[in-house]
GROMACS .gro file of C-alpha atoms in nm:
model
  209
    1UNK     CA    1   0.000   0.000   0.000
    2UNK     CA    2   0.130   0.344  -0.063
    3UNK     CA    3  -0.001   0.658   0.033
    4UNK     CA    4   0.052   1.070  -0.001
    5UNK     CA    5   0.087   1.332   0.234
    6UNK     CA    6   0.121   1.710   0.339
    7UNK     CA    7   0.275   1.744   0.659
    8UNK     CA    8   0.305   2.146   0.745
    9UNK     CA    9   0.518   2.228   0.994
   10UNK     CA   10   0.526   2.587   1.199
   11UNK     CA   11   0.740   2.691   1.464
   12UNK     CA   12   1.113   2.792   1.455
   13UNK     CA   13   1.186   2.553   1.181
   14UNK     CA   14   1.358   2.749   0.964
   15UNK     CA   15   1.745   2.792   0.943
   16UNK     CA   16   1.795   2.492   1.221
   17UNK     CA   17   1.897   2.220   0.956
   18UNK     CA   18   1.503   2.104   0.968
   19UNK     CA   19   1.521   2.043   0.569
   20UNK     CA   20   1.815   1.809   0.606
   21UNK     CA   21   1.680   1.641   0.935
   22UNK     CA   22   1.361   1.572   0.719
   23UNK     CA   23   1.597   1.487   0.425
   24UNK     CA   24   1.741   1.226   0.555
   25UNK     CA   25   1.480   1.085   0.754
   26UNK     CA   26   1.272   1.041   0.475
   27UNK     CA   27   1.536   0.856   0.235
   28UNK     CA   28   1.659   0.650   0.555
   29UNK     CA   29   1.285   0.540   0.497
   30UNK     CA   30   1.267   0.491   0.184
   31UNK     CA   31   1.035   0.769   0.085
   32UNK     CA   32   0.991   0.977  -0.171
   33UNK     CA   33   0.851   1.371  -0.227
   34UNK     CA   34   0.997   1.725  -0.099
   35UNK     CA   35   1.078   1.934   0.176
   36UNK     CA   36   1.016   2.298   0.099
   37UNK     CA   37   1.034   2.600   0.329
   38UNK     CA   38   0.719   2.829   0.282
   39UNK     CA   39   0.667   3.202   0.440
   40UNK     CA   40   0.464   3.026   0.739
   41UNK     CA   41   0.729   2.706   0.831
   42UNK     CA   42   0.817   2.354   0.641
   43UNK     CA   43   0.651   2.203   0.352
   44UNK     CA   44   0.644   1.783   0.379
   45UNK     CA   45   0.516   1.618   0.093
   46UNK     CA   46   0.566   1.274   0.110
   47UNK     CA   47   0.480   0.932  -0.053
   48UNK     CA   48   0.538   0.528   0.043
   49UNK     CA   49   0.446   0.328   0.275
   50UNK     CA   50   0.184   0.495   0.562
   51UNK     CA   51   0.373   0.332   0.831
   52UNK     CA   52   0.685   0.475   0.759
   53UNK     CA   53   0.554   0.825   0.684
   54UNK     CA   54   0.385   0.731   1.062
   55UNK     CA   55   0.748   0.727   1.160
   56UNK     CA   56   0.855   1.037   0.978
   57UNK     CA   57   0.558   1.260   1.157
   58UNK     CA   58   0.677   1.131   1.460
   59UNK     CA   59   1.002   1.218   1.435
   60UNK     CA   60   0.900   1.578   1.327
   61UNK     CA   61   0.705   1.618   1.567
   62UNK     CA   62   0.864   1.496   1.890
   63UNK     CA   63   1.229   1.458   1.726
   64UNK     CA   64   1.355   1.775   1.552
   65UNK     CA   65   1.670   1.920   1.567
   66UNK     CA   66   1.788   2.035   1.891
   67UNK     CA   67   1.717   2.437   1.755
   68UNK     CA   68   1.410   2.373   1.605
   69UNK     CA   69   1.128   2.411   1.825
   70UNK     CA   70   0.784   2.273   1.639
   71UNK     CA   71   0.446   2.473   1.762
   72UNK     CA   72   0.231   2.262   1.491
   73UNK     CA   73   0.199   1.966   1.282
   74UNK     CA   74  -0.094   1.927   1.067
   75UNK     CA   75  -0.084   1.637   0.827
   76UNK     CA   76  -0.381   1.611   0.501
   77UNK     CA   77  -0.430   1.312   0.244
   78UNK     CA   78  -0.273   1.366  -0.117
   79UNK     CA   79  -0.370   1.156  -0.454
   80UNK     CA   80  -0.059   0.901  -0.483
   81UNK     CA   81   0.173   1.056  -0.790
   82UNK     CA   82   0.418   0.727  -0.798
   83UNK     CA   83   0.698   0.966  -0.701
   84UNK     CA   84   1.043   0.873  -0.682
   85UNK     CA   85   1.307   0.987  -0.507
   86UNK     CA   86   1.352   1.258  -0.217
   87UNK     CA   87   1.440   1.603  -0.269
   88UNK     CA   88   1.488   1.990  -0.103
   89UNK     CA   89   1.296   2.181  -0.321
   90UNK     CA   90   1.343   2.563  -0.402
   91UNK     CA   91   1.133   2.746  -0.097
   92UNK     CA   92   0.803   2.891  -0.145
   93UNK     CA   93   0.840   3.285  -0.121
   94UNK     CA   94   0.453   3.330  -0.254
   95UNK     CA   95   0.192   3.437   0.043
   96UNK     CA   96   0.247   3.632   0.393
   97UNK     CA   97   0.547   3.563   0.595
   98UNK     CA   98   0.470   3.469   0.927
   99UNK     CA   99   0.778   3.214   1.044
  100UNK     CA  100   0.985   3.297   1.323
  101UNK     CA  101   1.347   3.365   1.240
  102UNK     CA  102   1.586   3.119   1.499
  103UNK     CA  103   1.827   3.288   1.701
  104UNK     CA  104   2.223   3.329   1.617
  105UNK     CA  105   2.348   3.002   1.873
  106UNK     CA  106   2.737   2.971   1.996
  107UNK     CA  107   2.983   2.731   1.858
  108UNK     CA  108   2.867   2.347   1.908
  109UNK     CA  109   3.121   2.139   2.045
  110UNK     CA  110   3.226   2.005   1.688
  111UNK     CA  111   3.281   2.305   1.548
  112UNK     CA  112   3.490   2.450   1.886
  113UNK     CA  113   3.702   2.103   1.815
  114UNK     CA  114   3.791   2.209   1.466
  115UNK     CA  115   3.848   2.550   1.550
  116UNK     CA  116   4.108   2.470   1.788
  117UNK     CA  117   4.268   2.124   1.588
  118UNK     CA  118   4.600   2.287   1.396
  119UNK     CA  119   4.550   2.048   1.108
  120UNK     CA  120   4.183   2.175   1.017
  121UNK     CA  121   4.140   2.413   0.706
  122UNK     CA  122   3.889   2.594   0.998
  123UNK     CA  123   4.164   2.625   1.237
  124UNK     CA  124   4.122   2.988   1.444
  125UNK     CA  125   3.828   3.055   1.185
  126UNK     CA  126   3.604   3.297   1.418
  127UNK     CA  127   3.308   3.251   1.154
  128UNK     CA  128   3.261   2.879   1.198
  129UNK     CA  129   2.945   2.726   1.176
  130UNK     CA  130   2.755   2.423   1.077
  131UNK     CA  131   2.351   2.302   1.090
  132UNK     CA  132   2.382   2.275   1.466
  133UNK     CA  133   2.512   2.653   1.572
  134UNK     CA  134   2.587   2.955   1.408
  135UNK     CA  135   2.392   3.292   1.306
  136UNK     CA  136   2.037   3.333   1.193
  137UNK     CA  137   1.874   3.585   1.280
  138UNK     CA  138   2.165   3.847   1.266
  139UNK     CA  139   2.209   3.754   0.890
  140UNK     CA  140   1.843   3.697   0.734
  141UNK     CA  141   1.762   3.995   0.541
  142UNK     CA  142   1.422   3.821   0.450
  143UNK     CA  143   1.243   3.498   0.445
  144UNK     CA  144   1.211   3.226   0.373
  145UNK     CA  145   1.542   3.148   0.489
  146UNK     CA  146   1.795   3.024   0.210
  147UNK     CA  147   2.160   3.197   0.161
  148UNK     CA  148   2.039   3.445  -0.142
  149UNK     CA  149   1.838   3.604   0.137
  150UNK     CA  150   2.087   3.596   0.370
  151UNK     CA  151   2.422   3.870   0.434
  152UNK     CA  152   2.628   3.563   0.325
  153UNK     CA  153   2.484   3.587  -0.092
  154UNK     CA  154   2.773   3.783  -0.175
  155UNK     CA  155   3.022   3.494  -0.062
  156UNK     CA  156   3.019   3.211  -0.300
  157UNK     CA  157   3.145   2.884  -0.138
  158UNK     CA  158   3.470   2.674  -0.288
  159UNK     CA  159   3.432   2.369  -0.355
  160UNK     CA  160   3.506   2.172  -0.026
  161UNK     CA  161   3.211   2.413   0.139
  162UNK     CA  162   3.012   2.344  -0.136
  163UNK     CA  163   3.065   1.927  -0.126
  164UNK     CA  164   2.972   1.969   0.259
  165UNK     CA  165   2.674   2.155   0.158
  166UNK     CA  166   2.549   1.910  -0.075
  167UNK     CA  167   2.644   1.610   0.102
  168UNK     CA  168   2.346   1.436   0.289
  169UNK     CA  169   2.545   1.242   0.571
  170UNK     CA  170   2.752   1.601   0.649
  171UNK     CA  171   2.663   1.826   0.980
  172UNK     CA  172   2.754   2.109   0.700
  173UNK     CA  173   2.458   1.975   0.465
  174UNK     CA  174   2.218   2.258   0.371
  175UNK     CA  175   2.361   2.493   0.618
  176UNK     CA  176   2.328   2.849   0.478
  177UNK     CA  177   2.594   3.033   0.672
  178UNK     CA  178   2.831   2.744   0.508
  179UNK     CA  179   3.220   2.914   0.503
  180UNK     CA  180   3.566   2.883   0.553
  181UNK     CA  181   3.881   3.137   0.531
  182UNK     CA  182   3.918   3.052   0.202
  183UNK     CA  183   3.576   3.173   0.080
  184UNK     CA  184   3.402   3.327   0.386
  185UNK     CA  185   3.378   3.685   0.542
  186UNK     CA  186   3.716   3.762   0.697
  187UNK     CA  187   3.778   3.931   1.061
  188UNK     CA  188   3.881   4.274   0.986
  189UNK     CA  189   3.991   4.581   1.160
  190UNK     CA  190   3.931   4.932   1.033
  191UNK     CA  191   4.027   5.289   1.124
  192UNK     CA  192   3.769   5.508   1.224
  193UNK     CA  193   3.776   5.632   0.858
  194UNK     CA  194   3.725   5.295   0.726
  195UNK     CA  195   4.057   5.199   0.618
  196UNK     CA  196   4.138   4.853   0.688
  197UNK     CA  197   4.436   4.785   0.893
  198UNK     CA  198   4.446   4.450   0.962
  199UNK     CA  199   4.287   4.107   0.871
  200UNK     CA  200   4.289   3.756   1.029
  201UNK     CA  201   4.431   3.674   1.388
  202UNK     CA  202   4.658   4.034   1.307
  203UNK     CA  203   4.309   4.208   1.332
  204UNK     CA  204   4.217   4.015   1.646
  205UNK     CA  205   4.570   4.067   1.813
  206UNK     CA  206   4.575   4.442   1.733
  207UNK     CA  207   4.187   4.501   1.865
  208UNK     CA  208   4.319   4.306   2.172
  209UNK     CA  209   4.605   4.577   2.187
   0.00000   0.00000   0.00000
């Protein structure tokens, strides 16, 4: 037997790596559809077997991810399409906004690790950040909540941010701040004129001064 369903999500569900959670919940289960984000929360269309999309609800609902915090879960029937395949589909920007924007959240313990391990390309980076911590709110310009509508548009990711960002099984995947020193925002210190006058750990050392 396979069924179809809508699951809408509201709450804080947006930018706190809900889309991957669902993501790879839903192929862990072998099901197919999309996960959208939509001006009022998180878009669940799903298709397979109704005991497994049982499991899926469940999860959303009493399981998210440890920013997320879920206010509502309404589920509705859908005609079966014989979809294959899971996706995260391009966010619904059409209708009012109404979603709460997460707060920015401190380093998680995985990313403190790499900042301090020598031998990672994040080493001493001060803009660290993955699914689990990181800013929100102080970078959203307007929602939904994808990087083009973020202060981070304007820095394009190289390609080992943009492997982690497309890579299901990483804590990176679908994280919109996504950055490193080599294609990130760098730490910089300015006169009061707006010069610069120093960049990197020099900028840090000479603010400390």
């Amino acid at each position: 037997m396979t069924t179809r369903r809508r699951i809408h999500v509201t709450g804080t569900v947006q930018g706190v790596g809900f889309r991957p959670f669902v993501f790879r919940h839903a192929v862990q289960l072998g099901l197919a559809g999309t996960v959208v984000n939509d001006g009022r929360g998180v878009i669940i269309e799903v298709e397979g077997d109704p005991a497994a999309i049982d499991v899926l609800c469940t999860a959303v609902r009493d399981q998210p991810p440890p920013l997320a915090r879920v206010a509502d879960v309404r589920v509705e029937e859908l005609p079966v399409r014989g979809e294959t395949g899971f996706a995260i589909a391009a966010s619904d920007d059409q209708g009012p906004v109404e979603v709460p924007v997460a707060v920015d959240t401190a380093p998680c313990a995985a990313c403190l690790a790499e900042l301090t391990d020598p031998a990672d390309r994040r080493y001493r980076y001060p803009f660290i950040n993955c699914t689990d911590c990181g800013p929100r709110y102080t970078i959203v310009r307007r929602l939904p909540y994808d990087r083009p509508q973020t202060t981070m548009a304007r820095f394009t990711m190289c390609l080992p941010c943009a492997a982690e960002y497309a890579d299901p099984a990483d804590r990176r995947f679908h994280a919109q701040p996504n950055a490193c020193p080599a294609c990130g925002p760098a730490l910089t210190l300015t006169t009061p004129d707006g010069g610069e006058r120093a960049v990197g750990d020099d900028a840090l050392a000479a603010a400390v001064a």
